[in-house]
PDB file of C-alpha atoms in Angstrom:
ATOM      1  CA  MET D   1      12.055   9.636  11.266  1.00 76.00           C
ATOM      2  CA  PRO D   2       9.508  11.788   9.462  1.00 82.00           C
ATOM      3  CA  SER D   3       5.942  12.032  10.691  1.00 85.00           C
ATOM      4  CA  GLY D   4       2.987  10.774   8.666  1.00 83.00           C
ATOM      5  CA  ARG D   5       2.299  14.283   7.367  1.00 89.00           C
ATOM      6  CA  VAL D   6       5.857  14.656   6.133  1.00 92.00           C
ATOM      7  CA  HIS D   7       5.641  11.289   4.332  1.00 93.00           C
ATOM      8  CA  GLU D   8       2.413  12.416   2.670  1.00 94.00           C
ATOM      9  CA  ALA D   9       3.900  15.789   1.704  1.00 96.00           C
ATOM     10  CA  ILE D  10       6.902  14.090   0.090  1.00 96.00           C
ATOM     11  CA  ASN D  11       4.699  11.655  -1.832  1.00 96.00           C
ATOM     12  CA  LEU D  12       2.304  14.364  -3.025  1.00 97.00           C
ATOM     13  CA  THR D  13       5.182  16.590  -4.138  1.00 97.00           C
ATOM     14  CA  VAL D  14       6.695  13.770  -6.194  1.00 97.00           C
ATOM     15  CA  LEU D  15       3.270  12.902  -7.641  1.00 97.00           C
ATOM     16  CA  GLY D  16       2.648  16.525  -8.607  1.00 97.00           C
ATOM     17  CA  GLY D  17       6.039  16.795 -10.293  1.00 97.00           C
ATOM     18  CA  GLY D  18       5.459  13.525 -12.120  1.00 96.00           C
ATOM     19  CA  ALA D  19       2.034  14.702 -13.277  1.00 96.00           C
ATOM     20  CA  VAL D  20       3.522  17.916 -14.688  1.00 97.00           C
ATOM     21  CA  VAL D  21       6.149  15.927 -16.596  1.00 96.00           C
ATOM     22  CA  PHE D  22       3.518  13.418 -17.792  1.00 96.00           C
ATOM     23  CA  LEU D  23       1.265  16.181 -19.124  1.00 96.00           C
ATOM     24  CA  ALA D  24       4.193  18.104 -20.624  1.00 96.00           C
ATOM     25  CA  TYR D  25       5.125  15.073 -22.702  1.00 95.00           C
ATOM     26  CA  GLY D  26       1.628  14.778 -24.138  1.00 94.00           C
ATOM     27  CA  GLY D  27      -0.020  12.575 -21.562  1.00 93.00           C
ATOM     28  CA  SER D  28      -3.754  12.850 -21.079  1.00 92.00           C
ATOM     29  CA  PRO D  29      -5.613  12.975 -17.740  1.00 89.00           C
ATOM     30  CA  GLU D  30      -8.075  10.417 -19.178  1.00 91.00           C
ATOM     31  CA  ASP D  31      -5.320   7.917 -19.949  1.00 94.00           C
ATOM     32  CA  PRO D  32      -6.277   4.630 -18.184  1.00 93.00           C
ATOM     33  CA  GLN D  33      -2.666   3.799 -17.321  1.00 94.00           C
ATOM     34  CA  GLY D  34      -2.060   7.252 -15.839  1.00 95.00           C
ATOM     35  CA  LEU D  35      -5.298   7.098 -13.876  1.00 95.00           C
ATOM     36  CA  ALA D  36      -4.501   3.607 -12.537  1.00 95.00           C
ATOM     37  CA  PHE D  37      -0.993   4.747 -11.571  1.00 97.00           C
ATOM     38  CA  THR D  38      -2.324   7.840  -9.771  1.00 97.00           C
ATOM     39  CA  LEU D  39      -5.100   6.050  -7.882  1.00 96.00           C
ATOM     40  CA  ALA D  40      -2.785   3.241  -6.752  1.00 97.00           C
ATOM     41  CA  TYR D  41      -0.119   5.781  -5.771  1.00 98.00           C
ATOM     42  CA  LEU D  42      -2.641   7.706  -3.658  1.00 97.00           C
ATOM     43  CA  ALA D  43      -3.960   4.487  -2.095  1.00 96.00           C
ATOM     44  CA  GLY D  44      -0.396   3.487  -1.239  1.00 96.00           C
ATOM     45  CA  THR D  45       0.271   6.903   0.266  1.00 96.00           C
ATOM     46  CA  PHE D  46      -2.867   7.336   2.343  1.00 95.00           C
ATOM     47  CA  LEU D  47      -4.433   3.898   2.911  1.00 94.00           C
ATOM     48  CA  LEU D  48      -1.678   1.276   2.637  1.00 94.00           C
ATOM     49  CA  SER D  49       1.234   3.067   4.283  1.00 92.00           C
ATOM     50  CA  PRO D  50       4.136   0.974   5.576  1.00 92.00           C
ATOM     51  CA  ASP D  51       3.266   2.371   9.004  1.00 90.00           C
ATOM     52  CA  LEU D  52       0.212   0.101   9.197  1.00 91.00           C
ATOM     53  CA  ASP D  53       2.592  -2.228  11.032  1.00 89.00           C
ATOM     54  CA  LEU D  54       2.202  -0.060  14.128  1.00 86.00           C
ATOM     55  CA  ALA D  55      -0.135  -2.104  16.301  1.00 73.00           C
ATOM     56  CA  GLU D  56      -0.918   0.878  18.519  1.00 72.00           C
ATOM     57  CA  LYS D  57      -4.458   2.167  18.572  1.00 64.00           C
ATOM     58  CA  GLY D  58      -5.131   5.283  16.550  1.00 66.00           C
ATOM     59  CA  THR D  59      -2.151   5.482  14.209  1.00 75.00           C
ATOM     60  CA  ARG D  60      -2.601   7.858  11.289  1.00 82.00           C
ATOM     61  CA  SER D  61      -2.693   5.023   8.754  1.00 81.00           C
ATOM     62  CA  GLN D  62      -5.369   3.097  10.630  1.00 85.00           C
ATOM     63  CA  ARG D  63      -7.522   6.169  11.302  1.00 87.00           C
ATOM     64  CA  ARG D  64      -7.881   6.765   7.573  1.00 89.00           C
ATOM     65  CA  TRP D  65      -9.754   3.461   7.363  1.00 89.00           C
ATOM     66  CA  GLY D  66     -12.300   4.634   9.911  1.00 88.00           C
ATOM     67  CA  LEU D  67     -13.971   1.748  11.707  1.00 88.00           C
ATOM     68  CA  LEU D  68     -12.330  -0.684   9.272  1.00 88.00           C
ATOM     69  CA  GLY D  69      -8.976   0.334  10.761  1.00 88.00           C
ATOM     70  CA  LEU D  70      -9.617  -2.312  13.408  1.00 88.00           C
ATOM     71  CA  PHE D  71      -9.036  -4.932  10.709  1.00 90.00           C
ATOM     72  CA  TRP D  72      -5.443  -3.676  10.387  1.00 91.00           C
ATOM     73  CA  ARG D  73      -4.582  -4.256  14.061  1.00 90.00           C
ATOM     74  CA  PRO D  74      -3.647  -7.937  13.447  1.00 92.00           C
ATOM     75  CA  TYR D  75      -1.316  -6.789  10.660  1.00 93.00           C
ATOM     76  CA  GLY D  76       0.528  -4.715  13.246  1.00 90.00           C
ATOM     77  CA  TRP D  77       0.716  -7.732  15.537  1.00 90.00           C
ATOM     78  CA  LEU D  78       2.124  -9.907  12.737  1.00 91.00           C
ATOM     79  CA  PHE D  79       4.884  -7.503  11.665  1.00 89.00           C
ATOM     80  CA  ARG D  80       7.104  -5.514  13.982  1.00 84.00           C
ATOM     81  CA  HIS D  81       7.591  -1.876  13.059  1.00 84.00           C
ATOM     82  CA  ARG D  82      10.319  -1.366  10.474  1.00 82.00           C
ATOM     83  CA  GLY D  83      10.754  -5.110  10.129  1.00 85.00           C
ATOM     84  CA  LEU D  84       9.663  -7.169   7.124  1.00 88.00           C
ATOM     85  CA  SER D  85       6.883  -4.692   6.380  1.00 88.00           C
ATOM     86  CA  HIS D  86       9.530  -2.015   5.734  1.00 90.00           C
ATOM     87  CA  THR D  87      11.401  -3.923   3.025  1.00 91.00           C
ATOM     88  CA  TRP D  88      11.424  -2.924  -0.626  1.00 93.00           C
ATOM     89  CA  VAL D  89       9.703  -5.900  -2.269  1.00 93.00           C
ATOM     90  CA  LEU D  90       8.079  -8.026   0.419  1.00 92.00           C
ATOM     91  CA  GLY D  91       6.793  -5.139   2.561  1.00 93.00           C
ATOM     92  CA  PRO D  92       4.342  -3.746  -0.014  1.00 96.00           C
ATOM     93  CA  LEU D  93       3.463  -7.304  -0.999  1.00 96.00           C
ATOM     94  CA  THR D  94       2.516  -8.180   2.592  1.00 95.00           C
ATOM     95  CA  ARG D  95       0.045  -5.276   2.694  1.00 96.00           C
ATOM     96  CA  LEU D  96      -1.470  -6.222  -0.673  1.00 97.00           C
ATOM     97  CA  GLY D  97      -1.773  -9.849   0.439  1.00 96.00           C
ATOM     98  CA  TYR D  98      -3.320  -8.874   3.755  1.00 96.00           C
ATOM     99  CA  LEU D  99      -5.787  -6.541   1.996  1.00 95.00           C
ATOM    100  CA  ALA D 100      -6.646  -9.258  -0.543  1.00 94.00           C
ATOM    101  CA  GLY D 101      -7.317 -11.689   2.314  1.00 95.00           C
ATOM    102  CA  LEU D 102      -9.560  -9.143   4.048  1.00 93.00           C
ATOM    103  CA  LEU D 103     -11.480  -8.414   0.868  1.00 91.00           C
ATOM    104  CA  LEU D 104     -11.848 -12.110   0.092  1.00 91.00           C
ATOM    105  CA  ALA D 105     -13.190 -12.835   3.576  1.00 92.00           C
ATOM    106  CA  LEU D 106     -15.609  -9.904   3.413  1.00 90.00           C
ATOM    107  CA  GLY D 107     -16.665 -10.966  -0.085  1.00 88.00           C
ATOM    108  CA  TYR D 108     -17.451 -14.484   1.056  1.00 89.00           C
ATOM    109  CA  LEU D 109     -19.392 -13.112   4.014  1.00 91.00           C
ATOM    110  CA  ALA D 110     -21.381 -10.833   1.719  1.00 89.00           C
ATOM    111  CA  GLN D 111     -21.982 -13.684  -0.721  1.00 88.00           C
ATOM    112  CA  GLY D 112     -23.197 -15.964   2.081  1.00 89.00           C
ATOM    113  CA  LEU D 113     -25.499 -13.248   3.407  1.00 91.00           C
ATOM    114  CA  ALA D 114     -26.860 -12.585  -0.081  1.00 89.00           C
ATOM    115  CA  LYS D 115     -27.490 -16.303  -0.598  1.00 88.00           C
ATOM    116  CA  TYR D 116     -29.250 -16.502   2.768  1.00 91.00           C
ATOM    117  CA  LEU D 117     -31.453 -13.549   1.810  1.00 92.00           C
ATOM    118  CA  GLY D 118     -32.125 -15.009  -1.644  1.00 90.00           C
ATOM    119  CA  ILE D 119     -30.317 -12.267  -3.567  1.00 89.00           C
ATOM    120  CA  GLY D 120     -28.100 -13.024  -6.568  1.00 82.00           C
ATOM    121  CA  PHE D 121     -24.525 -11.872  -5.981  1.00 76.00           C
ATOM    122  CA  SER D 122     -21.247 -12.387  -7.837  1.00 77.00           C
ATOM    123  CA  LEU D 123     -17.705 -11.181  -7.195  1.00 74.00           C
ATOM    124  CA  LYS D 124     -15.506 -10.373 -10.201  1.00 77.00           C
ATOM    125  CA  LEU D 125     -12.389  -8.329 -10.732  1.00 73.00           C
ATOM    126  CA  PRO D 126     -12.597  -5.618 -13.391  1.00 74.00           C
ATOM    127  CA  SER D 127     -11.358  -6.861 -16.758  1.00 80.00           C
ATOM    128  CA  TRP D 128      -8.796  -4.148 -17.397  1.00 79.00           C
ATOM    129  CA  PRO D 129      -5.857  -4.725 -19.756  1.00 90.00           C
ATOM    130  CA  TRP D 130      -2.660  -6.009 -18.151  1.00 89.00           C
ATOM    131  CA  GLU D 131      -0.904  -2.693 -18.827  1.00 91.00           C
ATOM    132  CA  VAL D 132      -3.377  -0.895 -16.569  1.00 93.00           C
ATOM    133  CA  TRP D 133      -2.773  -3.381 -13.728  1.00 92.00           C
ATOM    134  CA  GLY D 134       0.990  -3.000 -14.267  1.00 95.00           C
ATOM    135  CA  PHE D 135       0.836   0.787 -13.980  1.00 96.00           C
ATOM    136  CA  ALA D 136      -1.327   0.467 -10.862  1.00 96.00           C
ATOM    137  CA  LEU D 137       1.269  -1.841  -9.293  1.00 97.00           C
ATOM    138  CA  LEU D 138       4.054   0.574 -10.276  1.00 97.00           C
ATOM    139  CA  GLY D 139       2.220   3.507  -8.684  1.00 98.00           C
ATOM    140  CA  TYR D 140       1.616   1.566  -5.498  1.00 98.00           C
ATOM    141  CA  TYR D 141       5.232   0.402  -5.203  1.00 98.00           C
ATOM    142  CA  LEU D 142       6.636   3.863  -5.967  1.00 98.00           C
ATOM    143  CA  SER D 143       4.582   5.379  -3.138  1.00 97.00           C
ATOM    144  CA  GLN D 144       5.893   2.688  -0.777  1.00 96.00           C
ATOM    145  CA  TRP D 145       9.511   3.170  -1.863  1.00 96.00           C
ATOM    146  CA  LEU D 146       9.343   6.924  -1.282  1.00 97.00           C
ATOM    147  CA  HIS D 147       8.137   6.223   2.253  1.00 94.00           C
ATOM    148  CA  LEU D 148      11.061   3.873   2.844  1.00 94.00           C
ATOM    149  CA  VAL D 149      13.609   6.343   1.450  1.00 94.00           C
ATOM    150  CA  ALA D 150      12.207   9.048   3.736  1.00 94.00           C
ATOM    151  CA  ASP D 151      12.705   6.613   6.650  1.00 91.00           C
ATOM    152  CA  GLY D 152      16.329   6.116   5.560  1.00 90.00           C
ATOM    153  CA  ILE D 153      15.767   2.573   4.333  1.00 91.00           C
ATOM    154  CA  TRP D 154      17.529   2.004   1.011  1.00 88.00           C
ATOM    155  CA  PRO D 155      17.297  -1.125  -1.172  1.00 86.00           C
ATOM    156  CA  ASP D 156      20.602  -2.435   0.167  1.00 75.00           C
ATOM    157  CA  HIS D 157      19.550  -1.894   3.814  1.00 65.00           C
ATOM    158  CA  ASP D 158      19.093  -5.592   4.561  1.00 62.00           C
ATOM    159  CA  LEU D 159      22.234  -6.550   2.646  1.00 60.00           C
ATOM    160  CA  LYS D 160      24.318  -4.253   4.868  1.00 60.00           C
ATOM    161  CA  ARG D 161      22.955  -5.985   7.962  1.00 54.00           C
ATOM    162  CA  LEU D 162      23.852  -9.386   6.522  1.00 50.00           C
ATOM    163  CA  ARG D 163      27.474  -8.342   5.798  1.00 58.00           C
ATOM    164  CA  ARG D 164      28.014  -6.828   9.248  1.00 55.00           C
ATOM    165  CA  PRO D 165      29.997  -9.193  11.507  1.00 58.00           C
ATOM    166  CA  ARG D 166      28.267 -10.116  14.756  1.00 53.00           C
TER     167      ARG D 166
END
């Protein structure tokens, strides 16, 4: 299996090639959809790697979060390595759901602290068009899928296991 650096090199190579094609066909670097795709792709490559399921201390994915990497330890306890977290649809969704739960909990803590201190505070998602959110989701999933392909996990991986007689 490739190391974390190899996964990142593969993802960055594909992103660079895609950017060249995007610009060659008249795309603009200021395009909101392209920017959302790129940022989500980079977040999926460096911050939300499928290898966050490694519960060991100091994995490359967790170190990128700094001190907040401790919040990802329970994720590693919930999902065994190359289990559900390394599937094509549910794996990336588990990381997004876990991150949303973390952000929601931290948001409520911050809101409670602000209320206690007498400061006005409100949490809102940016009101971007749906197309921008769609391109962000596509960029995130593409980065995850490249990781899985590099690990030798294809979309039919689980189907092959189901068909195999026991």
